[in-house]
Coordinates of C-alpha atoms and ligand atoms in Angstrom, one line a residue:
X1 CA 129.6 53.1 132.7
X2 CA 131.1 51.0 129.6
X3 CA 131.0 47.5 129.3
X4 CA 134.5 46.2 131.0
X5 CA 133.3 42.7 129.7
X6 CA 134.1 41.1 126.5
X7 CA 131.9 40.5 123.9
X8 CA 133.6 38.0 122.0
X9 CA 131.0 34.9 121.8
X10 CA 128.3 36.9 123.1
X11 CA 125.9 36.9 119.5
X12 CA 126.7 33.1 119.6
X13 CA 125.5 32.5 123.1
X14 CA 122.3 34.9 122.6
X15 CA 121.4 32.3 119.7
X16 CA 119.0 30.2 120.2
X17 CA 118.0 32.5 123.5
X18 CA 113.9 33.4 122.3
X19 CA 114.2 37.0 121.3
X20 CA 111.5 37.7 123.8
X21 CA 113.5 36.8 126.5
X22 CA 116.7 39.3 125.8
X23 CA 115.9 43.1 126.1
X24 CA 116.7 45.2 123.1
X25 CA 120.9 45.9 123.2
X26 CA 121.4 42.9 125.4
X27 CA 123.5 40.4 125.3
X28 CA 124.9 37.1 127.5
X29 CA 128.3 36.8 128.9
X30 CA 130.2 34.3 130.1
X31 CA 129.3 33.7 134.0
X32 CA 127.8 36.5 136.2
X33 CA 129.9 39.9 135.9
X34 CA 130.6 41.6 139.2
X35 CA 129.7 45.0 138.7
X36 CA 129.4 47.6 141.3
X37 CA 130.8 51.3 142.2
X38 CA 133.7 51.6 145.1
X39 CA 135.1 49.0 147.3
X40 CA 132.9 45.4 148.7
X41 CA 132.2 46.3 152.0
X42 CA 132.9 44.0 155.0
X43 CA 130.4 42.1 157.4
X44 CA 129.5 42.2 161.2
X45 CA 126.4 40.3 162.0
X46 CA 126.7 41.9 165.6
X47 CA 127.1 45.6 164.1
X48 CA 124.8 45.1 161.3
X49 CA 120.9 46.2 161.1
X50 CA 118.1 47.0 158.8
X51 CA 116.1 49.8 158.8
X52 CA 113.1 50.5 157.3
X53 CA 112.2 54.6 158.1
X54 CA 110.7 57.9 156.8
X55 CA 107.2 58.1 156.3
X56 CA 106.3 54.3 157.8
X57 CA 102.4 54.0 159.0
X58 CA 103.5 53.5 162.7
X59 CA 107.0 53.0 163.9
X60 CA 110.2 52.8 162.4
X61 CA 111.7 49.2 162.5
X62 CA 115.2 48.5 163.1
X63 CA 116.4 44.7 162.6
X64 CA 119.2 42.3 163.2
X65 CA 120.8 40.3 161.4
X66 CA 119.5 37.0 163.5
X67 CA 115.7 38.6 163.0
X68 CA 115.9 39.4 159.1
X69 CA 117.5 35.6 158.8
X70 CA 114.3 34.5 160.6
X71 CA 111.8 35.9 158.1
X72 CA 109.9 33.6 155.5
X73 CA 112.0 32.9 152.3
X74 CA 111.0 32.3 148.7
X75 CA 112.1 31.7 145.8
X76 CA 111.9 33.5 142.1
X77 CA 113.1 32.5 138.8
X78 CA 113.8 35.5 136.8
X79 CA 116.4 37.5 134.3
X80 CA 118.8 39.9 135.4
X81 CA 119.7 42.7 133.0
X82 CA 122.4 45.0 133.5
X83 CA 122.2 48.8 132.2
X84 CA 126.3 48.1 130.3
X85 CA 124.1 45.2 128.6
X86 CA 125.3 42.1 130.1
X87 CA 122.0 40.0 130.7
X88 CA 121.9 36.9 133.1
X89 CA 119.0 35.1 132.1
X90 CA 117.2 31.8 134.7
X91 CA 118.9 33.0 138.1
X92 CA 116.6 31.2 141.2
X93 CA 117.2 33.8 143.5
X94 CA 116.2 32.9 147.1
X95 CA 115.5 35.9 149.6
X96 CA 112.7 37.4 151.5
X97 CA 109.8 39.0 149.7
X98 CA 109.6 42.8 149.9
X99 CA 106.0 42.3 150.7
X100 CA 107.2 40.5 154.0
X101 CA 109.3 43.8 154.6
X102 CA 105.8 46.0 153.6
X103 CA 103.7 43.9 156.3
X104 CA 106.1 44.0 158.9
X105 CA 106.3 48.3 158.5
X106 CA 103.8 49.6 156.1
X107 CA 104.1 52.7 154.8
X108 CA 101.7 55.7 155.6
X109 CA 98.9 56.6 152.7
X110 CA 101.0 59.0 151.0
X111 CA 103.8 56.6 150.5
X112 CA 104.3 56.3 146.3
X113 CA 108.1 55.9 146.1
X114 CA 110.8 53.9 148.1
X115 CA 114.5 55.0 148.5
X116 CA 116.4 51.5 149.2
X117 CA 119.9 52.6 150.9
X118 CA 123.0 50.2 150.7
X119 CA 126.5 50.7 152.7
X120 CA 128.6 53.6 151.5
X121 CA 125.5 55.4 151.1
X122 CA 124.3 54.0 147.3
X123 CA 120.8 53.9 146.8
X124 CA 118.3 53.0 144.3
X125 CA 114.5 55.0 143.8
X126 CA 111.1 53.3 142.5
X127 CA 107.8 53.4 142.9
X128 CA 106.2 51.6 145.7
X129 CA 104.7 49.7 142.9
X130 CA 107.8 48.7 141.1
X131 CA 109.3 47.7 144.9
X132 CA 106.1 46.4 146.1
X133 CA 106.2 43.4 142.7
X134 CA 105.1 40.0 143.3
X135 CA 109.2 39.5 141.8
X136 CA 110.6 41.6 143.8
X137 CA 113.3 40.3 146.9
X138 CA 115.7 40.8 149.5
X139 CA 118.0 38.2 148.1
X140 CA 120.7 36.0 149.9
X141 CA 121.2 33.3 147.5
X142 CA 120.7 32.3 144.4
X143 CA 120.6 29.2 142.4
X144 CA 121.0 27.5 145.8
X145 CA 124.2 29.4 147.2
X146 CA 124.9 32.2 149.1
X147 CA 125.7 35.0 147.8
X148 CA 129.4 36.1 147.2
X149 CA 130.4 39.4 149.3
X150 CA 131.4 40.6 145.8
X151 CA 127.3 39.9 144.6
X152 CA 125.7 42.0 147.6
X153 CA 126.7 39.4 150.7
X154 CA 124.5 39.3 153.2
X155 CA 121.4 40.8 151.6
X156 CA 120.5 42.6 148.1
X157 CA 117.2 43.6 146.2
X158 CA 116.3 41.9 142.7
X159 CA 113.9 44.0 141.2
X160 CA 113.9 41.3 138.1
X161 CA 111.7 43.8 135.9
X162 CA 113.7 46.8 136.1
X163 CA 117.8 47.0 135.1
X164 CA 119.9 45.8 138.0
X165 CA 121.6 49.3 139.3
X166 CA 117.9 49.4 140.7
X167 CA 119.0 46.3 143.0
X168 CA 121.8 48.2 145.8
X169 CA 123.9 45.0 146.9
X170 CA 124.8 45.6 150.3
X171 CA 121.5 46.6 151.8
X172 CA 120.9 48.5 155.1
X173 CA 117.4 49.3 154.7
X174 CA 114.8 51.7 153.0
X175 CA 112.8 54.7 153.0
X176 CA 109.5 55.2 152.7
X177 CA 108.9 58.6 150.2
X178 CA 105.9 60.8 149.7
X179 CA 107.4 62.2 146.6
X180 CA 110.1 60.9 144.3
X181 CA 113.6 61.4 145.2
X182 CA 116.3 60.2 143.1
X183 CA 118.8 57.4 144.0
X184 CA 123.0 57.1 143.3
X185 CA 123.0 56.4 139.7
X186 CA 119.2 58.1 139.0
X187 CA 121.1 61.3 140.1
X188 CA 124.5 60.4 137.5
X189 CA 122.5 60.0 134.3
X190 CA 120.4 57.2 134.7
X191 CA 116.8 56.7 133.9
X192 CA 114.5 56.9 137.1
X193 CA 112.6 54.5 136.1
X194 CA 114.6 51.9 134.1
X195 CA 112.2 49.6 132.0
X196 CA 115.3 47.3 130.3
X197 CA 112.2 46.4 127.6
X198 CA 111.8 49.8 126.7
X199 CA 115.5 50.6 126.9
X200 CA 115.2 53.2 129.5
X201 CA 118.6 53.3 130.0
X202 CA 119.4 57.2 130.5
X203 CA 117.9 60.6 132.2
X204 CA 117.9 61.9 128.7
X205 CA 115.0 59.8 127.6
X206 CA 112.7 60.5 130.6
X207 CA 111.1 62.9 128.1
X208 CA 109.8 60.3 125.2
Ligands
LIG1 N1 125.7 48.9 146.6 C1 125.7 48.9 145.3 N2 124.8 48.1 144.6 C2 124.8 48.0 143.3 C3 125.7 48.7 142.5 C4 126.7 49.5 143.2 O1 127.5 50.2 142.6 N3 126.6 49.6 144.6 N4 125.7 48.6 141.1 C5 124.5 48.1 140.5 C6 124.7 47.7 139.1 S1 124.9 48.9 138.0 C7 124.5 46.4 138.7 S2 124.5 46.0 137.1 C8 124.4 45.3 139.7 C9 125.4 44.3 139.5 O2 125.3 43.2 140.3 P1 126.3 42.0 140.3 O3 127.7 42.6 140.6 O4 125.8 41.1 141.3 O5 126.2 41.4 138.9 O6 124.5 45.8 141.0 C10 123.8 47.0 141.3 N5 123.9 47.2 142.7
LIG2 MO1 124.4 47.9 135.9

């Protein structure tokens, strides 16, 4: 992945920016990039669920649209910081908490890592830690409107602290792991765990 988007301006816009708000690399563009793999799937609210499966503490839950719309919402103010470098920074994202999803299905003891699955079959792997953060949500709008089908319409993780290939747009559900297993981009290069302040930006690195 190479940055489509034009840097022209960017080292203008990053100044005045605290340095200890933009990731080593980063920079700011103009607007929020659309960035994703393959085509923006479509939307069925009558065909569409959410699953949250493998190794769950009791049973498997399967939602609809009308049920996940129903649960609690909050807010978070956070950065978003994308592996080709563009950084967003003071997005309020509004969503649903992954904690709400973690009450409503636990996972079993040996759960430590979380597959979340998107349409087309992308997917992004943490650690139940790293999906289990206070910042961490479900998100359906942010800075007040919903989200474009272009940035993950209806539903798609932030995980603010990690880089954003971490957050699948499109959301379907996700999978509770016993082991690590690793995700769509994980598997074509990237870092597995993808700490944007330590620049963990490729597989190559897991080593240092
Ligand atoms: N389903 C899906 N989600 C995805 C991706 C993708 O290819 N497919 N790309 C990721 C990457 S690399 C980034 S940087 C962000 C970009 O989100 P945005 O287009 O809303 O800026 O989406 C992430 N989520
Ligand atoms: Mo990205």
């Amino acid at each position: 992945m190479t940055s489509p988007f034009s840097r022209i301006g960017a080292r203008k816009r990053a100044e005045g920016v605290p340095a200890d708000r933009l990731p080593p690399g980063q920079y700011i563009p103009r607007g929020w990039p659309v960035l994703h793999y393959g085509p923006v799937p479509g939307f069925s609210p009558e065909r569409w669920d959410f699953r949250v499966f493998g190794a769950t503490a009791g049973e498997n839950v399967q939602l609809t649209w009308l049920q996940v719309s129903a649960l609690p919402r909050r807010e978070v103010s956070a950065d978003f910081h994308c592996v080709t470098k563009f950084s967003v920074l003071d997005n309020a994202w509004q969503g649903i908490a992954t904690a709400t999803f973690l009450e409503l299905a636990p996972p079993a003891p040996e759960v430590t890592h979380v597959l979340v699955w998107a349409e087309y079959g992308y997917s992004a792997n943490m650690t139940l830690a790293d999906f289990a953060s206070a910042q961490a949500l479900f998100v359906t709008h942010r800075n007040g409107q919903e989200l474009t089908r272009e940035h993950g319409y209806p539903l798609r993780l932030v995980v603010p602290h990690l880089y954003a290939w971490k957050g699948p747009k499109w959301t379907r559900g996700f999978e509770y792991l016993p082991e690590d297993r690793r995700g769509f981009w994980e598997d074509r290069g990237y870092h597995n765990r993808a700490d944007p302040w330590r620049e963990q930006r490729y597989s190559y690195q897991e080593g240092d």
